[in-house]
């Protein structure tokens, strides 16, 4: 049997069972990323650093508009900008990217964040914590 057949056959088998095997696995992975992000945000909220008061774009000002994935994509962009302040924000950024994977292609980070009203990094982290908790509860 050729190498192409050896590679192609398992690939086709994986495609055939994608709904039965891969979907629960990705759901569990996303749940774990949400849980880890919530835990990291709790740690960040309790840390006292000078850049907690730095200004970031307030993406939650109109969170009633748009969907959650768009909001998480914008949050990833803001988190990436704050990575120089909090090193744990890098973990939040990568977890948000992981949550966006598998969803519509239009939510590929970095999402454009329009300059507008600003808020403190501390407030941004609190709002993001609430949004992720709501997302976690809706997945259960």
PDB file of C-alpha atoms in Angstrom:
ATOM      1  CA  UNK A   1       0.000   0.000   0.000  1.00  0.00           C
ATOM      2  CA  UNK A   2       1.352   3.437  -0.863  1.00  0.00           C
ATOM      3  CA  UNK A   3       2.145   6.070   1.728  1.00  0.00           C
ATOM      4  CA  UNK A   4      -0.603   8.284   0.338  1.00  0.00           C
ATOM      5  CA  UNK A   5      -3.196   5.600   1.025  1.00  0.00           C
ATOM      6  CA  UNK A   6      -1.823   5.068   4.539  1.00  0.00           C
ATOM      7  CA  UNK A   7      -2.192   8.762   5.308  1.00  0.00           C
ATOM      8  CA  UNK A   8      -5.429   9.376   3.447  1.00  0.00           C
ATOM      9  CA  UNK A   9      -7.381   6.500   4.992  1.00  0.00           C
ATOM     10  CA  UNK A  10      -7.061   7.640   8.637  1.00  0.00           C
ATOM     11  CA  UNK A  11      -7.738  11.226   7.563  1.00  0.00           C
ATOM     12  CA  UNK A  12     -11.001  10.196   5.905  1.00  0.00           C
ATOM     13  CA  UNK A  13     -11.935   8.167   8.971  1.00  0.00           C
ATOM     14  CA  UNK A  14     -11.375  11.213  11.186  1.00  0.00           C
ATOM     15  CA  UNK A  15     -13.518  13.338   8.925  1.00  0.00           C
ATOM     16  CA  UNK A  16     -16.304  10.779   9.035  1.00  0.00           C
ATOM     17  CA  UNK A  17     -16.435  10.721  12.835  1.00  0.00           C
ATOM     18  CA  UNK A  18     -15.792  14.409  13.369  1.00  0.00           C
ATOM     19  CA  UNK A  19     -19.214  15.080  14.870  1.00  0.00           C
ATOM     20  CA  UNK A  20     -19.074  12.134  17.258  1.00  0.00           C
ATOM     21  CA  UNK A  21     -15.512  12.415  18.575  1.00  0.00           C
ATOM     22  CA  UNK A  22     -14.016  15.804  17.823  1.00  0.00           C
ATOM     23  CA  UNK A  23     -16.963  17.957  18.894  1.00  0.00           C
ATOM     24  CA  UNK A  24     -17.064  16.737  22.557  1.00  0.00           C
ATOM     25  CA  UNK A  25     -13.285  17.035  22.728  1.00  0.00           C
ATOM     26  CA  UNK A  26     -13.292  20.640  21.487  1.00  0.00           C
ATOM     27  CA  UNK A  27     -16.172  21.475  23.852  1.00  0.00           C
ATOM     28  CA  UNK A  28     -14.146  20.140  26.793  1.00  0.00           C
ATOM     29  CA  UNK A  29     -11.078  22.044  25.605  1.00  0.00           C
ATOM     30  CA  UNK A  30     -13.051  25.292  25.364  1.00  0.00           C
ATOM     31  CA  UNK A  31     -14.548  24.715  28.806  1.00  0.00           C
ATOM     32  CA  UNK A  32     -11.057  24.207  30.231  1.00  0.00           C
ATOM     33  CA  UNK A  33      -9.806  27.395  28.534  1.00  0.00           C
ATOM     34  CA  UNK A  34     -12.726  29.337  29.981  1.00  0.00           C
ATOM     35  CA  UNK A  35     -12.082  27.930  33.449  1.00  0.00           C
ATOM     36  CA  UNK A  36      -8.360  28.722  33.221  1.00  0.00           C
ATOM     37  CA  UNK A  37      -9.042  32.253  31.960  1.00  0.00           C
ATOM     38  CA  UNK A  38     -11.493  32.909  34.788  1.00  0.00           C
ATOM     39  CA  UNK A  39      -8.928  31.676  37.319  1.00  0.00           C
ATOM     40  CA  UNK A  40      -6.178  33.864  35.830  1.00  0.00           C
ATOM     41  CA  UNK A  41      -8.446  36.909  35.788  1.00  0.00           C
ATOM     42  CA  UNK A  42      -9.235  36.395  39.472  1.00  0.00           C
ATOM     43  CA  UNK A  43      -5.498  36.354  40.197  1.00  0.00           C
ATOM     44  CA  UNK A  44      -4.932  39.476  38.113  1.00  0.00           C
ATOM     45  CA  UNK A  45      -7.708  41.358  39.878  1.00  0.00           C
ATOM     46  CA  UNK A  46      -6.081  40.705  43.240  1.00  0.00           C
ATOM     47  CA  UNK A  47      -2.587  41.753  42.151  1.00  0.00           C
ATOM     48  CA  UNK A  48      -1.537  45.294  42.903  1.00  0.00           C
ATOM     49  CA  UNK A  49       0.514  46.796  40.096  1.00  0.00           C
ATOM     50  CA  UNK A  50       0.794  50.375  38.925  1.00  0.00           C
ATOM     51  CA  UNK A  51      -0.504  49.688  35.428  1.00  0.00           C
ATOM     52  CA  UNK A  52      -3.937  48.601  36.701  1.00  0.00           C
ATOM     53  CA  UNK A  53      -4.965  52.206  36.183  1.00  0.00           C
ATOM     54  CA  UNK A  54      -3.617  52.503  32.630  1.00  0.00           C
ATOM     55  CA  UNK A  55      -6.238  53.355  30.014  1.00  0.00           C
ATOM     56  CA  UNK A  56      -7.436  50.757  27.526  1.00  0.00           C
ATOM     57  CA  UNK A  57     -10.230  50.920  24.977  1.00  0.00           C
ATOM     58  CA  UNK A  58     -13.608  50.257  26.572  1.00  0.00           C
ATOM     59  CA  UNK A  59     -14.921  47.438  24.372  1.00  0.00           C
ATOM     60  CA  UNK A  60     -17.671  46.660  26.884  1.00  0.00           C
ATOM     61  CA  UNK A  61     -19.344  50.071  26.598  1.00  0.00           C
ATOM     62  CA  UNK A  62     -21.765  48.689  24.003  1.00  0.00           C
ATOM     63  CA  UNK A  63     -21.584  44.973  24.809  1.00  0.00           C
ATOM     64  CA  UNK A  64     -25.312  44.595  24.207  1.00  0.00           C
ATOM     65  CA  UNK A  65     -24.539  45.050  20.511  1.00  0.00           C
ATOM     66  CA  UNK A  66     -22.722  42.300  18.657  1.00  0.00           C
ATOM     67  CA  UNK A  67     -22.165  38.724  19.641  1.00  0.00           C
ATOM     68  CA  UNK A  68     -20.011  37.239  22.362  1.00  0.00           C
ATOM     69  CA  UNK A  69     -17.349  35.935  19.973  1.00  0.00           C
ATOM     70  CA  UNK A  70     -16.854  39.423  18.526  1.00  0.00           C
ATOM     71  CA  UNK A  71     -16.522  40.766  22.051  1.00  0.00           C
ATOM     72  CA  UNK A  72     -13.968  38.073  22.943  1.00  0.00           C
ATOM     73  CA  UNK A  73     -12.033  38.842  19.768  1.00  0.00           C
ATOM     74  CA  UNK A  74     -11.828  42.520  20.726  1.00  0.00           C
ATOM     75  CA  UNK A  75     -10.907  41.512  24.274  1.00  0.00           C
ATOM     76  CA  UNK A  76      -8.020  39.466  22.854  1.00  0.00           C
ATOM     77  CA  UNK A  77      -6.763  42.563  21.058  1.00  0.00           C
ATOM     78  CA  UNK A  78      -6.915  44.668  24.229  1.00  0.00           C
ATOM     79  CA  UNK A  79      -5.297  41.874  26.270  1.00  0.00           C
ATOM     80  CA  UNK A  80      -2.446  41.662  23.765  1.00  0.00           C
ATOM     81  CA  UNK A  81      -1.862  45.395  24.131  1.00  0.00           C
ATOM     82  CA  UNK A  82      -1.697  45.032  27.927  1.00  0.00           C
ATOM     83  CA  UNK A  83       0.772  42.123  27.900  1.00  0.00           C
ATOM     84  CA  UNK A  84       3.662  44.501  28.560  1.00  0.00           C
ATOM     85  CA  UNK A  85       2.038  45.409  31.876  1.00  0.00           C
ATOM     86  CA  UNK A  86       0.825  42.042  33.184  1.00  0.00           C
ATOM     87  CA  UNK A  87       2.676  38.963  32.038  1.00  0.00           C
ATOM     88  CA  UNK A  88      -0.399  36.833  32.870  1.00  0.00           C
ATOM     89  CA  UNK A  89      -2.369  38.768  30.264  1.00  0.00           C
ATOM     90  CA  UNK A  90      -0.422  36.821  27.660  1.00  0.00           C
ATOM     91  CA  UNK A  91      -2.074  33.627  28.940  1.00  0.00           C
ATOM     92  CA  UNK A  92      -5.475  35.316  28.778  1.00  0.00           C
ATOM     93  CA  UNK A  93      -4.700  36.430  25.223  1.00  0.00           C
ATOM     94  CA  UNK A  94      -3.781  32.919  24.083  1.00  0.00           C
ATOM     95  CA  UNK A  95      -6.830  31.400  25.794  1.00  0.00           C
ATOM     96  CA  UNK A  96      -9.094  33.917  24.062  1.00  0.00           C
ATOM     97  CA  UNK A  97      -7.505  32.995  20.745  1.00  0.00           C
ATOM     98  CA  UNK A  98      -8.186  29.347  21.516  1.00  0.00           C
ATOM     99  CA  UNK A  99     -11.827  30.109  22.277  1.00  0.00           C
ATOM    100  CA  UNK A 100     -12.148  31.930  18.960  1.00  0.00           C
ATOM    101  CA  UNK A 101     -10.708  28.995  17.021  1.00  0.00           C
ATOM    102  CA  UNK A 102     -13.454  26.874  15.584  1.00  0.00           C
ATOM    103  CA  UNK A 103     -15.899  29.727  15.346  1.00  0.00           C
ATOM    104  CA  UNK A 104     -16.670  31.821  12.320  1.00  0.00           C
ATOM    105  CA  UNK A 105     -13.657  33.037  10.385  1.00  0.00           C
ATOM    106  CA  UNK A 106     -14.725  36.658  10.736  1.00  0.00           C
ATOM    107  CA  UNK A 107     -13.618  36.539  14.377  1.00  0.00           C
ATOM    108  CA  UNK A 108      -9.952  35.922  13.786  1.00  0.00           C
ATOM    109  CA  UNK A 109      -7.848  37.999  16.135  1.00  0.00           C
ATOM    110  CA  UNK A 110      -6.595  40.613  16.104  1.00  0.00           C
ATOM    111  CA  UNK A 111      -9.955  42.274  15.720  1.00  0.00           C
ATOM    112  CA  UNK A 112     -10.000  45.970  15.038  1.00  0.00           C
ATOM    113  CA  UNK A 113     -10.870  47.971  18.113  1.00  0.00           C
ATOM    114  CA  UNK A 114     -12.187  51.428  17.382  1.00  0.00           C
ATOM    115  CA  UNK A 115     -10.682  54.214  19.405  1.00  0.00           C
ATOM    116  CA  UNK A 116     -13.387  55.617  21.589  1.00  0.00           C
ATOM    117  CA  UNK A 117     -14.084  55.739  25.256  1.00  0.00           C
ATOM    118  CA  UNK A 118     -11.467  54.293  27.556  1.00  0.00           C
ATOM    119  CA  UNK A 119     -11.508  52.522  30.871  1.00  0.00           C
ATOM    120  CA  UNK A 120      -8.890  51.365  33.323  1.00  0.00           C
ATOM    121  CA  UNK A 121      -7.209  48.009  32.850  1.00  0.00           C
ATOM    122  CA  UNK A 122      -8.676  46.976  36.208  1.00  0.00           C
ATOM    123  CA  UNK A 123     -12.231  47.663  34.972  1.00  0.00           C
ATOM    124  CA  UNK A 124     -11.505  45.871  31.701  1.00  0.00           C
ATOM    125  CA  UNK A 125     -10.354  42.781  33.623  1.00  0.00           C
ATOM    126  CA  UNK A 126     -13.481  42.839  35.820  1.00  0.00           C
ATOM    127  CA  UNK A 127     -15.801  43.105  32.809  1.00  0.00           C
ATOM    128  CA  UNK A 128     -13.937  40.365  30.947  1.00  0.00           C
ATOM    129  CA  UNK A 129     -14.184  38.173  34.041  1.00  0.00           C
ATOM    130  CA  UNK A 130     -17.981  38.626  34.073  1.00  0.00           C
ATOM    131  CA  UNK A 131     -18.327  37.902  30.344  1.00  0.00           C
ATOM    132  CA  UNK A 132     -16.251  34.729  30.624  1.00  0.00           C
ATOM    133  CA  UNK A 133     -18.265  33.570  33.637  1.00  0.00           C
ATOM    134  CA  UNK A 134     -21.491  34.066  31.668  1.00  0.00           C
ATOM    135  CA  UNK A 135     -19.999  32.151  28.751  1.00  0.00           C
ATOM    136  CA  UNK A 136     -18.906  29.335  31.099  1.00  0.00           C
ATOM    137  CA  UNK A 137     -22.392  29.096  32.643  1.00  0.00           C
ATOM    138  CA  UNK A 138     -24.034  28.969  29.209  1.00  0.00           C
ATOM    139  CA  UNK A 139     -21.795  26.046  28.191  1.00  0.00           C
ATOM    140  CA  UNK A 140     -22.733  23.917  31.165  1.00  0.00           C
TER     141      UNK A 140
END
